Coordinates of N, CA and C in Angstrom, one line a residue:
X1 N 0.8 -1.2 0.0 CA 0.0 0.0 0.0 C 0.9 1.3 0.0
X2 N 0.5 2.2 -0.8 CA 1.2 3.5 -0.8 C 1.0 4.2 0.5
X3 N 2.1 4.5 1.2 CA 2.0 5.2 2.5 C 1.5 6.6 2.4
X4 N 1.5 7.1 1.2 CA 1.0 8.5 1.0 C -0.3 8.6 0.3
X5 N -1.1 7.6 0.5 CA -2.4 7.5 -0.4 C -3.5 8.3 0.2
X6 N -3.3 9.1 1.3 CA -4.3 10.0 1.8 C -3.7 11.3 2.0
X7 N -4.5 12.4 2.0 CA -4.0 13.7 2.1 C -3.3 13.9 3.4
X8 N -3.9 13.4 4.5 CA -3.3 13.6 5.8 C -1.9 13.0 5.9
X9 N -1.8 11.8 5.3 CA -0.5 11.1 5.4 C 0.6 11.9 4.6
X10 N 0.1 12.5 3.5 CA 1.0 13.3 2.7 C 1.5 14.5 3.4
X11 N 0.5 15.2 4.1 CA 0.9 16.4 4.9 C 1.8 16.0 6.0
X12 N 1.5 14.9 6.7 CA 2.4 14.5 7.8 C 3.8 14.2 7.3
X13 N 3.9 13.6 6.1 CA 5.2 13.3 5.5 C 6.0 14.6 5.2
X14 N 5.3 15.6 4.6 CA 5.9 16.9 4.3 C 6.4 17.5 5.5
X15 N 5.7 17.4 6.6 CA 6.1 18.1 7.9 C 7.4 17.5 8.4
X16 N 7.6 16.2 8.1 CA 8.8 15.5 8.7 C 9.9 15.3 7.7
X17 N 9.7 15.5 6.5 CA 10.7 15.3 5.4 C 11.8 16.4 5.5
X18 N 13.0 16.0 5.6 CA 14.1 17.0 5.7 C 14.3 17.9 4.5
X19 N 13.9 17.4 3.3 CA 14.0 18.2 2.1 C 12.8 19.2 1.9
X20 N 11.7 18.8 2.5 CA 10.4 19.6 2.3 C 10.2 20.5 3.4
X21 N 10.2 20.1 4.6 CA 9.8 20.9 5.8 C 10.5 22.2 5.9
X22 N 11.8 22.3 5.7 CA 12.4 23.7 5.8 C 11.9 24.7 4.8
X23 N 11.3 24.3 3.8 CA 10.8 25.2 2.7 C 9.4 25.7 3.0
X24 N 8.8 25.2 4.1 CA 7.4 25.6 4.4 C 7.4 26.5 5.6
X25 N 7.0 27.7 5.5 CA 7.1 28.7 6.5 C 6.1 28.5 7.6
X26 N 4.9 28.1 7.3 CA 3.9 28.0 8.3 C 2.8 27.0 7.9
X27 N 2.1 26.4 8.9 CA 1.0 25.5 8.6 C -0.2 26.1 9.3
X28 N -1.3 26.2 8.5 CA -2.5 26.8 9.1 C -3.7 26.0 8.5
X29 N -4.7 25.7 9.4 CA -5.9 25.0 9.0 C -7.0 26.0 9.1
X30 N -7.7 26.2 8.0 CA -8.8 27.1 8.0 C -10.1 26.4 8.2
X31 N -10.9 26.7 9.2 CA -12.1 26.0 9.5 C -13.2 26.2 8.4
X32 N -14.0 25.2 8.1 CA -15.0 25.4 7.0 C -16.0 26.4 7.4
X33 N -16.6 27.1 6.3 CA -17.6 28.1 6.5 C -18.8 27.6 5.7
X34 N -20.0 27.9 6.2 CA -21.2 27.6 5.4 C -21.3 28.4 4.2
X35 N -21.7 27.8 3.1 CA -21.9 28.6 1.8 C -23.0 29.5 1.9
X36 N -22.9 30.7 1.3 CA -23.9 31.7 1.2 C -24.6 31.5 -0.1
X37 N -25.8 31.0 -0.1 CA -26.5 30.7 -1.4 C -27.8 31.5 -1.4
X38 N -28.3 31.6 -2.7 CA -29.5 32.4 -2.9 C -30.3 31.7 -4.1
X39 N -31.6 31.9 -4.1 CA -32.4 31.4 -5.2 C -32.0 32.0 -6.5
X40 N -32.4 31.4 -7.6 CA -32.1 32.0 -8.9 C -32.8 33.3 -9.0
X41 N -32.1 34.3 -9.7 CA -32.8 35.6 -9.9 C -34.0 35.5 -10.7
X42 N -35.0 36.3 -10.5 CA -36.3 36.2 -11.2 C -36.2 36.5 -12.7
X43 N -35.1 37.2 -13.1 CA -35.0 37.5 -14.5 C -34.1 36.5 -15.2
X44 N -33.7 35.4 -14.6 CA -33.0 34.3 -15.2 C -33.9 33.6 -16.2
X45 N -33.5 33.6 -17.5 CA -34.3 32.9 -18.5 C -34.7 31.5 -18.1
X46 N -35.9 31.1 -18.5 CA -36.4 29.8 -18.1 C -35.4 28.7 -18.7
X47 N -34.9 28.9 -19.9 CA -34.0 27.9 -20.5 C -32.8 27.6 -19.7
X48 N -32.2 28.7 -19.1 CA -31.0 28.6 -18.3 C -31.3 28.0 -16.9
X49 N -32.5 28.4 -16.4 CA -32.9 27.9 -15.1 C -33.1 26.4 -15.2
X50 N -33.7 25.9 -16.3 CA -33.9 24.4 -16.4 C -32.5 23.7 -16.7
X51 N -31.6 24.4 -17.4 CA -30.3 23.8 -17.7 C -29.6 23.6 -16.4
X52 N -29.6 24.6 -15.5 CA -28.9 24.5 -14.2 C -29.6 23.4 -13.4
X53 N -30.9 23.3 -13.4 CA -31.6 22.3 -12.6 C -31.2 20.9 -13.0
X54 N -31.1 20.8 -14.4 CA -30.7 19.4 -14.9 C -29.3 19.0 -14.5
X55 N -28.5 20.0 -14.1 CA -27.1 19.7 -13.6 C -27.1 19.7 -12.1
X56 N -28.2 19.6 -11.5 CA -28.3 19.6 -10.0 C -27.8 20.8 -9.3
X57 N -28.0 22.0 -10.0 CA -27.8 23.3 -9.4 C -29.1 24.0 -9.2
X58 N -29.4 24.2 -7.9 CA -30.7 24.8 -7.6 C -30.5 26.1 -6.9
X59 N -29.3 26.5 -6.6 CA -29.1 27.8 -5.9 C -27.8 28.4 -6.5
X60 N -27.6 29.7 -6.4 CA -26.4 30.4 -6.8 C -25.6 30.9 -5.5
X61 N -24.3 30.8 -5.6 CA -23.5 31.4 -4.5 C -23.7 32.9 -4.5
X62 N -23.4 33.5 -3.4 CA -23.6 35.0 -3.3 C -22.8 35.8 -4.3
X63 N -21.6 35.3 -4.6 CA -20.8 36.1 -5.6 C -21.4 35.9 -7.0
X64 N -22.0 34.7 -7.3 CA -22.6 34.5 -8.6 C -23.8 35.4 -8.8
X65 N -24.6 35.5 -7.7 CA -25.8 36.4 -7.8 C -25.4 37.9 -7.9
X66 N -24.4 38.3 -7.2 CA -23.9 39.6 -7.2 C -23.4 39.9 -8.6
X67 N -22.6 39.0 -9.2 CA -22.1 39.2 -10.6 C -23.3 39.3 -11.6
X68 N -24.3 38.5 -11.4 CA -25.5 38.5 -12.3 C -26.1 39.9 -12.2
X69 N -26.3 40.4 -11.0 CA -27.0 41.7 -10.8 C -26.2 42.8 -11.5
X70 N -24.9 42.9 -11.3 CA -24.1 43.9 -11.9 C -24.0 43.8 -13.4
X71 N -23.9 42.6 -13.9 CA -23.8 42.4 -15.3 C -25.1 42.8 -16.0
X72 N -26.2 42.4 -15.4 CA -27.5 42.8 -16.0 C -27.7 44.3 -15.9
X73 N -27.0 45.0 -15.0 CA -27.2 46.4 -15.0 C -26.1 47.1 -15.9
X74 N -25.5 46.4 -16.7 CA -24.5 46.9 -17.7 C -23.3 47.5 -17.0
X75 N -22.9 46.9 -15.9 CA -21.7 47.4 -15.2 C -20.5 46.5 -15.5
X76 N -19.3 47.1 -15.6 CA -18.1 46.3 -15.7 C -17.8 45.7 -14.3
X77 N -17.3 44.5 -14.3 CA -17.0 43.9 -13.0 C -15.8 42.9 -13.1
X78 N -15.2 42.7 -11.9 CA -14.2 41.7 -11.8 C -14.5 40.8 -10.6
X79 N -14.5 39.5 -10.9 CA -14.8 38.5 -9.9 C -13.4 38.0 -9.3
X80 N -13.3 38.2 -8.0 CA -12.1 37.9 -7.3 C -12.4 36.9 -6.2
X81 N -12.5 35.6 -6.5 CA -12.9 34.6 -5.5 C -11.9 33.5 -5.7
X82 N -12.0 32.5 -4.7 CA -11.0 31.4 -4.7 C -11.1 30.5 -5.9
X83 N -10.1 29.7 -6.1 CA -10.1 28.7 -7.1 C -11.3 27.7 -6.9
X84 N -11.9 27.4 -8.0 CA -13.0 26.4 -8.0 C -14.2 26.9 -7.2
X85 N -14.4 28.2 -7.3 CA -15.6 28.8 -6.5 C -16.8 29.2 -7.4
X86 N -16.7 28.8 -8.7 CA -17.8 29.1 -9.6 C -17.8 30.4 -10.4
X87 N -16.6 30.9 -10.7 CA -16.5 32.1 -11.4 C -16.9 31.9 -12.9
X88 N -16.6 30.8 -13.4 CA -17.0 30.5 -14.8 C -18.5 30.6 -15.0
X89 N -19.3 30.0 -14.1 CA -20.7 30.1 -14.2 C -21.2 31.5 -14.0
X90 N -20.5 32.2 -13.1 CA -20.9 33.6 -12.8 C -20.8 34.5 -14.1
X91 N -19.9 34.2 -15.0 CA -19.9 35.1 -16.2 C -20.6 34.4 -17.3
X92 N -20.7 33.1 -17.4 CA -21.4 32.5 -18.5 C -22.9 32.8 -18.4
X93 N -23.5 32.8 -17.2 CA -24.9 33.1 -17.1 C -25.4 34.4 -17.7
X94 N -24.8 35.5 -17.4 CA -25.2 36.8 -18.0 C -24.9 36.8 -19.5
X95 N -23.8 36.2 -19.9 CA -23.5 36.2 -21.4 C -24.6 35.4 -22.1
X96 N -24.9 34.2 -21.6 CA -25.8 33.3 -22.3 C -27.2 33.9 -22.3
X97 N -27.6 34.6 -21.2 CA -28.9 35.3 -21.0 C -29.0 36.3 -22.1
X98 N -28.0 37.1 -22.3 CA -28.0 38.2 -23.3 C -28.1 37.5 -24.7
X99 N -27.4 36.4 -24.9 CA -27.5 35.8 -26.2 C -28.9 35.3 -26.5
X100 N -29.6 34.8 -25.5 CA -30.9 34.3 -25.7 C -31.9 35.4 -26.0
X101 N -31.6 36.6 -25.5 CA -32.5 37.7 -25.6 C -32.2 38.5 -26.9
X102 N -31.0 38.5 -27.4 CA -30.6 39.2 -28.5 C -29.9 38.3 -29.5
X103 N -30.5 37.8 -30.5 CA -30.0 36.8 -31.5 C -28.7 37.3 -32.2
X104 N -28.4 38.6 -32.2 CA -27.2 39.1 -32.8 C -26.0 39.3 -31.9
X105 N -26.3 39.2 -30.6 CA -25.2 39.5 -29.6 C -24.0 38.6 -29.7
X106 N -22.8 39.1 -29.5 CA -21.6 38.4 -29.6 C -20.8 38.6 -28.3
X107 N -19.9 37.7 -28.0 CA -19.0 37.8 -26.8 C -17.6 37.3 -27.2
X108 N -16.6 37.9 -26.6 CA -15.2 37.5 -26.8 C -14.7 37.1 -25.4
X109 N -14.2 35.9 -25.3 CA -13.6 35.4 -24.1 C -12.1 35.3 -24.3
X110 N -11.3 35.9 -23.5 CA -9.8 35.9 -23.6 C -9.2 35.1 -22.4
X111 N -8.3 34.2 -22.7 CA -7.7 33.4 -21.7 C -6.1 33.5 -21.9
X112 N -5.3 33.3 -20.9 CA -3.9 33.5 -21.1 C -3.2 32.3 -21.8
X113 N -3.9 31.1 -21.8 CA -3.3 30.0 -22.5 C -4.4 29.3 -23.3
X114 N -3.9 28.5 -24.4 CA -4.8 27.8 -25.2 C -5.4 26.6 -24.4
X115 N -4.7 26.0 -23.5 CA -5.2 24.9 -22.7 C -6.3 25.4 -21.9
X116 N -6.3 26.5 -21.2 CA -7.4 27.0 -20.4 C -8.6 27.3 -21.3
X117 N -8.4 27.8 -22.5 CA -9.5 28.1 -23.4 C -10.2 26.7 -23.8
X118 N -9.4 25.7 -24.0 CA -10.0 24.4 -24.3 C -10.9 23.9 -23.1
X119 N -10.4 24.1 -21.9 CA -11.1 23.6 -20.7 C -12.4 24.4 -20.5
X120 N -12.3 25.7 -20.7 CA -13.5 26.6 -20.6 C -14.5 26.4 -21.7
X121 N -14.0 26.1 -22.9 CA -14.9 25.7 -24.0 C -15.7 24.5 -23.7
X122 N -15.0 23.5 -23.1 CA -15.8 22.3 -22.7 C -16.8 22.6 -21.7
X123 N -16.5 23.4 -20.7 CA -17.5 23.8 -19.7 C -18.7 24.5 -20.4
X124 N -18.4 25.4 -21.3 CA -19.4 26.2 -21.9 C -20.3 25.3 -22.8
X125 N -19.7 24.4 -23.5 CA -20.5 23.4 -24.4 C -21.3 22.5 -23.5
X126 N -20.8 22.1 -22.3 CA -21.6 21.3 -21.4 C -22.8 22.0 -20.9
X127 N -22.6 23.3 -20.5 CA -23.8 24.0 -20.1 C -24.8 24.2 -21.2
X128 N -24.3 24.6 -22.4 CA -25.2 24.8 -23.5 C -26.0 23.5 -23.8
X129 N -25.3 22.4 -23.7 CA -26.0 21.1 -24.1 C -27.1 20.7 -23.1
X130 N -27.0 21.4 -21.9 CA -28.1 21.1 -20.9 C -29.3 21.9 -21.1
X131 N -29.3 22.9 -22.0 CA -30.5 23.7 -22.3 C -31.5 22.8 -23.0
X132 N -32.7 22.6 -22.4 CA -33.6 21.6 -22.9 C -34.2 22.1 -24.3
X133 N -34.6 21.1 -25.1 CA -35.2 21.5 -26.3 C -36.7 22.0 -26.0
X134 N -37.2 22.7 -26.9 CA -38.6 23.1 -26.8 C -38.7 24.6 -26.3
X135 N -37.5 25.2 -26.1 CA -37.5 26.7 -25.7 C -37.2 27.6 -26.9
X136 N -37.2 27.0 -28.1 CA -36.9 27.8 -29.3 C -35.6 28.6 -29.1
X137 N -34.6 27.9 -28.5 CA -33.3 28.6 -28.2 C -32.6 29.0 -29.5
X138 N -32.1 30.2 -29.5 CA -31.4 30.7 -30.6 C -30.0 30.1 -30.7
X139 N -29.3 30.3 -31.8 CA -28.0 29.8 -32.0 C -27.1 30.3 -30.9
X140 N -26.4 29.4 -30.2 CA -25.5 29.8 -29.1 C -24.1 29.3 -29.4
X141 N -23.8 29.2 -30.7 CA -22.5 28.5 -31.1 C -21.3 29.3 -30.5
X142 N -20.5 28.5 -29.9 CA -19.2 29.0 -29.4 C -18.0 28.3 -30.1
X143 N -16.9 29.0 -30.3 CA -15.8 28.4 -31.0 C -14.5 28.9 -30.5
X144 N -13.5 28.1 -30.5 CA -12.1 28.6 -30.2 C -11.5 29.1 -31.5
X145 N -10.8 30.3 -31.3 CA -10.1 30.9 -32.5 C -8.7 31.2 -32.0
X146 N -7.8 30.3 -32.3 CA -6.4 30.6 -31.8 C -5.5 30.0 -32.9
X147 N -4.2 29.9 -32.6 CA -3.2 29.4 -33.6 C -3.4 28.0 -34.0
X148 N -4.2 27.2 -33.3 CA -4.4 25.9 -33.6 C -5.7 25.7 -34.5
X149 N -6.4 26.7 -34.6 CA -7.7 26.6 -35.4 C -7.3 26.5 -36.9
X150 N -7.8 25.4 -37.5 CA -7.5 25.1 -38.9 C -8.0 26.3 -39.8
X151 N -7.2 26.6 -40.8 CA -7.5 27.8 -41.7 C -8.9 27.6 -42.3
X152 N -9.3 26.4 -42.8 CA -10.6 26.3 -43.5 C -11.8 26.6 -42.5
X153 N -11.6 26.5 -41.2 CA -12.7 26.7 -40.3 C -12.8 28.2 -39.9
X154 N -11.8 29.0 -40.1 CA -11.8 30.3 -39.5 C -12.8 31.3 -40.1
X155 N -13.1 31.2 -41.4 CA -14.1 32.0 -42.0 C -15.5 31.8 -41.4
X156 N -15.8 30.5 -41.2 CA -17.1 30.1 -40.7 C -17.2 30.6 -39.2
X157 N -16.1 30.5 -38.5 CA -16.2 31.0 -37.1 C -16.4 32.5 -37.0
X158 N -15.7 33.2 -37.9 CA -15.9 34.7 -37.9 C -17.4 35.1 -38.2
X159 N -18.0 34.3 -39.0 CA -19.4 34.6 -39.5 C -20.5 34.1 -38.5
X160 N -20.2 32.9 -37.9 CA -21.3 32.3 -37.2 C -21.2 32.2 -35.7
X161 N -20.0 32.2 -35.2 CA -19.8 32.0 -33.7 C -20.4 33.2 -32.9
X162 N -21.1 32.8 -31.9 CA -21.7 33.8 -31.0 C -20.7 34.2 -29.9
X163 N -20.0 33.2 -29.5 CA -18.9 33.4 -28.4 C -17.6 32.8 -29.0
X164 N -16.6 33.7 -29.1 CA -15.3 33.3 -29.6 C -14.3 33.3 -28.4
X165 N -13.6 32.2 -28.2 CA -12.6 32.0 -27.2 C -11.3 32.1 -27.8
X166 N -10.4 33.0 -27.2 CA -9.1 33.2 -27.8 C -8.1 33.6 -26.7
X167 N -7.0 34.2 -27.1 CA -6.0 34.7 -26.2 C -5.4 36.0 -26.7
X168 N -4.7 36.8 -25.8 CA -4.2 38.1 -26.2 C -3.3 38.1 -27.5
X169 N -2.5 37.0 -27.6 CA -1.6 37.0 -28.7 C -2.3 36.8 -30.0
X170 N -3.3 35.9 -30.0 CA -4.1 35.7 -31.3 C -5.0 36.9 -31.6
X171 N -5.5 37.6 -30.5 CA -6.2 38.8 -30.7 C -5.3 39.8 -31.4
X172 N -4.1 39.9 -31.0 CA -3.1 40.9 -31.5 C -2.7 40.6 -33.0
X173 N -2.5 39.3 -33.3 CA -1.9 38.9 -34.6 C -3.0 38.4 -35.6
X174 N -4.1 37.8 -35.1 CA -5.0 37.2 -36.0 C -6.4 37.7 -36.1
X175 N -6.7 38.7 -35.2 CA -8.1 39.2 -35.2 C -8.1 40.7 -35.4
X176 N -7.4 41.5 -34.6 CA -7.4 43.0 -34.7 C -6.9 43.5 -36.1
X177 N -5.8 42.9 -36.6 CA -5.3 43.4 -37.9 C -6.2 43.1 -39.0
X178 N -7.2 42.2 -38.8 CA -8.1 41.8 -39.9 C -9.5 42.1 -39.5
X179 N -9.7 43.2 -38.7 CA -11.0 43.4 -38.2 C -12.1 43.6 -39.3
X180 N -11.7 44.0 -40.5 CA -12.7 44.1 -41.5 C -13.4 42.8 -41.8
X181 N -12.7 41.7 -41.6 CA -13.4 40.4 -41.7 C -14.3 40.0 -40.5
X182 N -14.2 40.8 -39.5 CA -14.9 40.5 -38.3 C -16.0 41.6 -38.0
X183 N -16.4 42.3 -39.1 CA -17.3 43.4 -39.0 C -18.6 43.1 -38.2
X184 N -19.2 42.0 -38.6 CA -20.5 41.7 -37.9 C -20.3 41.3 -36.4
X185 N -19.2 40.6 -36.2 CA -18.9 40.2 -34.8 C -18.6 41.5 -33.9
X186 N -17.8 42.4 -34.4 CA -17.5 43.6 -33.6 C -18.7 44.5 -33.5
X187 N -19.5 44.6 -34.5 CA -20.7 45.4 -34.5 C -21.6 45.0 -33.3
X188 N -21.7 43.7 -33.1 CA -22.6 43.1 -32.1 C -22.0 42.7 -30.8
X189 N -20.7 43.1 -30.6 CA -20.0 42.7 -29.4 C -20.6 43.3 -28.2
X190 N -21.1 42.4 -27.3 CA -21.7 42.9 -26.0 C -20.8 42.7 -24.8
X191 N -20.0 41.6 -24.8 CA -19.2 41.3 -23.7 C -17.8 41.0 -24.1
X192 N -16.8 41.4 -23.2 CA -15.5 40.9 -23.3 C -15.1 40.3 -21.9
X193 N -14.8 39.0 -21.9 CA -14.5 38.3 -20.7 C -13.0 38.1 -20.7
X194 N -12.3 38.5 -19.6 CA -10.9 38.3 -19.4 C -10.8 37.4 -18.2
X195 N -10.5 36.1 -18.5 CA -10.3 35.2 -17.4 C -8.9 35.1 -17.0
X196 N -8.6 34.8 -15.7 CA -7.3 34.7 -15.1 C -6.5 36.0 -15.4
X197 N -7.2 37.1 -14.9 CA -6.5 38.4 -15.0 C -5.3 38.5 -14.0
X198 N -4.2 38.9 -14.5 CA -3.0 38.9 -13.7 C -2.2 40.2 -14.0
X199 N -1.2 40.4 -13.2 CA -0.3 41.5 -13.4 C 0.9 41.0 -14.2
X200 N 1.2 41.7 -15.3 CA 2.3 41.3 -16.1 C 3.3 42.5 -16.1
X201 N 4.6 42.2 -15.9 CA 5.5 43.3 -15.9 C 6.3 43.4 -17.2
X202 N 6.9 44.6 -17.4 CA 7.8 44.7 -18.5 C 7.1 44.9 -19.8
X203 N 7.8 44.5 -20.9 CA 7.2 44.7 -22.3 C 6.0 43.9 -22.5
X204 N 5.9 42.7 -22.0 CA 4.7 41.9 -22.2 C 3.5 42.5 -21.5
X205 N 3.7 43.0 -20.3 CA 2.6 43.7 -19.6 C 2.0 44.9 -20.4
X206 N 2.9 45.7 -20.9 CA 2.5 46.9 -21.6 C 1.8 46.4 -22.9
X207 N 2.4 45.3 -23.5 CA 1.8 44.8 -24.8 C 0.3 44.4 -24.6
X208 N 0.1 43.6 -23.5 CA -1.3 43.2 -23.3 C -2.2 44.4 -23.0
X209 N -1.7 45.4 -22.3 CA -2.6 46.6 -22.0 C -2.9 47.3 -23.3
X210 N -1.9 47.3 -24.2 CA -2.2 48.0 -25.5 C -3.1 47.2 -26.4
X211 N -3.0 45.9 -26.3 CA -3.9 45.0 -27.1 C -5.4 45.3 -26.7
X212 N -5.6 45.4 -25.3 CA -7.0 45.7 -24.8 C -7.4 47.1 -25.3
X213 N -6.5 48.0 -25.3 CA -6.8 49.4 -25.8 C -7.2 49.3 -27.3
X214 N -6.4 48.6 -28.0 CA -6.8 48.5 -29.5 C -8.1 47.8 -29.7
X215 N -8.4 46.8 -28.9 CA -9.7 46.0 -28.9 C -10.8 47.0 -28.7
X216 N -10.7 47.8 -27.7 CA -11.8 48.8 -27.4 C -11.9 49.8 -28.6
X217 N -10.8 50.2 -29.1 CA -10.9 51.2 -30.2 C -11.6 50.6 -31.5
X218 N -11.2 49.3 -31.8 CA -11.9 48.6 -32.9 C -13.4 48.5 -32.7
X219 N -13.7 48.1 -31.4 CA -15.2 47.9 -31.1 C -15.9 49.2 -31.3
X220 N -15.3 50.3 -30.8 CA -15.9 51.6 -31.0 C -16.1 52.0 -32.4
X221 N -15.1 51.6 -33.2 CA -15.2 51.9 -34.7 C -16.4 51.3 -35.3
X222 N -16.8 50.1 -34.8 CA -18.0 49.4 -35.3 C -19.3 49.8 -34.5
X223 N -19.2 50.8 -33.6 CA -20.3 51.2 -32.9 C -20.7 50.4 -31.7
X224 N -19.8 49.6 -31.2 CA -20.1 48.7 -30.1 C -19.4 49.3 -28.8
X225 N -20.1 49.0 -27.7 CA -19.5 49.5 -26.4 C -19.7 48.3 -25.4
X226 N -18.8 47.3 -25.6 CA -19.0 46.1 -24.8 C -18.7 46.3 -23.3
X227 N -19.3 45.5 -22.5 CA -19.0 45.6 -21.1 C -18.0 44.5 -20.7
X228 N -17.2 44.7 -19.7 CA -16.1 43.8 -19.4 C -16.5 43.0 -18.1
X229 N -16.1 41.7 -18.2 CA -16.2 40.9 -17.0 C -14.8 40.2 -16.9
X230 N -14.1 40.5 -15.8 CA -12.8 39.9 -15.5 C -12.9 38.9 -14.4
X231 N -12.0 38.0 -14.3 CA -12.0 37.0 -13.2 C -10.6 36.7 -12.8
X232 N -10.4 36.5 -11.5 CA -9.0 36.1 -11.0 C -9.2 35.5 -9.6
X233 N -8.4 34.5 -9.4 CA -8.3 33.8 -8.0 C -7.1 34.2 -7.3
X234 N -6.3 35.1 -7.8 CA -5.0 35.4 -7.2 C -4.7 36.8 -7.0
X235 N -5.5 37.7 -7.5 CA -5.1 39.1 -7.5 C -5.5 39.7 -6.1
X236 N -4.6 40.5 -5.5 CA -4.8 41.1 -4.2 C -5.5 42.5 -4.3
X237 N -5.4 43.1 -5.5 CA -6.0 44.5 -5.7 C -6.9 44.4 -7.0
X238 N -7.9 43.6 -7.0 CA -8.7 43.4 -8.2 C -9.3 44.6 -8.9
X239 N -9.9 45.5 -8.0 CA -10.6 46.7 -8.6 C -9.5 47.6 -9.3
X240 N -8.4 47.8 -8.6 CA -7.4 48.7 -9.2 C -6.8 48.1 -10.5
X241 N -6.5 46.8 -10.5 CA -6.0 46.1 -11.6 C -6.9 46.2 -12.8
X242 N -8.2 45.9 -12.5 CA -9.2 45.9 -13.6 C -9.4 47.2 -14.2
X243 N -9.5 48.3 -13.4 CA -9.7 49.6 -13.9 C -8.5 50.1 -14.7
X244 N -7.3 49.7 -14.3 CA -6.1 50.1 -15.0 C -6.1 49.4 -16.4
X245 N -6.4 48.1 -16.4 CA -6.3 47.3 -17.6 C -7.3 47.7 -18.6
X246 N -8.6 48.0 -18.2 CA -9.6 48.3 -19.2 C -9.8 49.8 -19.4
X247 N -9.1 50.6 -18.5 CA -9.2 52.0 -18.5 C -10.6 52.5 -18.4
X248 N -11.4 51.9 -17.5 CA -12.7 52.3 -17.2 C -13.0 52.1 -15.7

């Protein structure tokens, strides 16, 4: 039997191991806290309500409800809560609600890595697949658009995808310089989601800031004024970072 096959045994080993223990400054156990949950908001579309129910979700966490309220009021927001606390659902719900109300609405999701985009695409597809038939649901097509996207698929994505998942580098090299090919998408852009917002230093940090600035300028050129939803599990000054990054 593996002597480290439980979490407690692994922790005990680390505390006693000569190579590990000196590198750990302190040990602290945080007691559990009861979750703060709330009923679904009254303006949540029936299709999304039933999709959540089918996934055994009957309540929203307090930060998810707060995010919903601010997003529906057309406010920019940043979600700063712990890892695996439900930030993805917190921004997917208002985006999908807007999509169901406005058949032309578009959204752009930006992730720091292609791997994270793949994970979140799977989450989004899973949620969309839970929407029951019979609600006359409009097209909610989502697609990844990055360096791995095959060339033959790119034209179709530009024309038909309601939610495009990408990254700052692809936005800089593959989307913004060719914005004329994205006219309908930018014209109807309602949301820009920046997941895993972080502080980047040096040239790369200024580069990302300028890409966001260019993105806003292109959207304005097409008459759009998208709202921003940012998310992070690690930032200590989320409001200051978000306001600096999006300049709003």
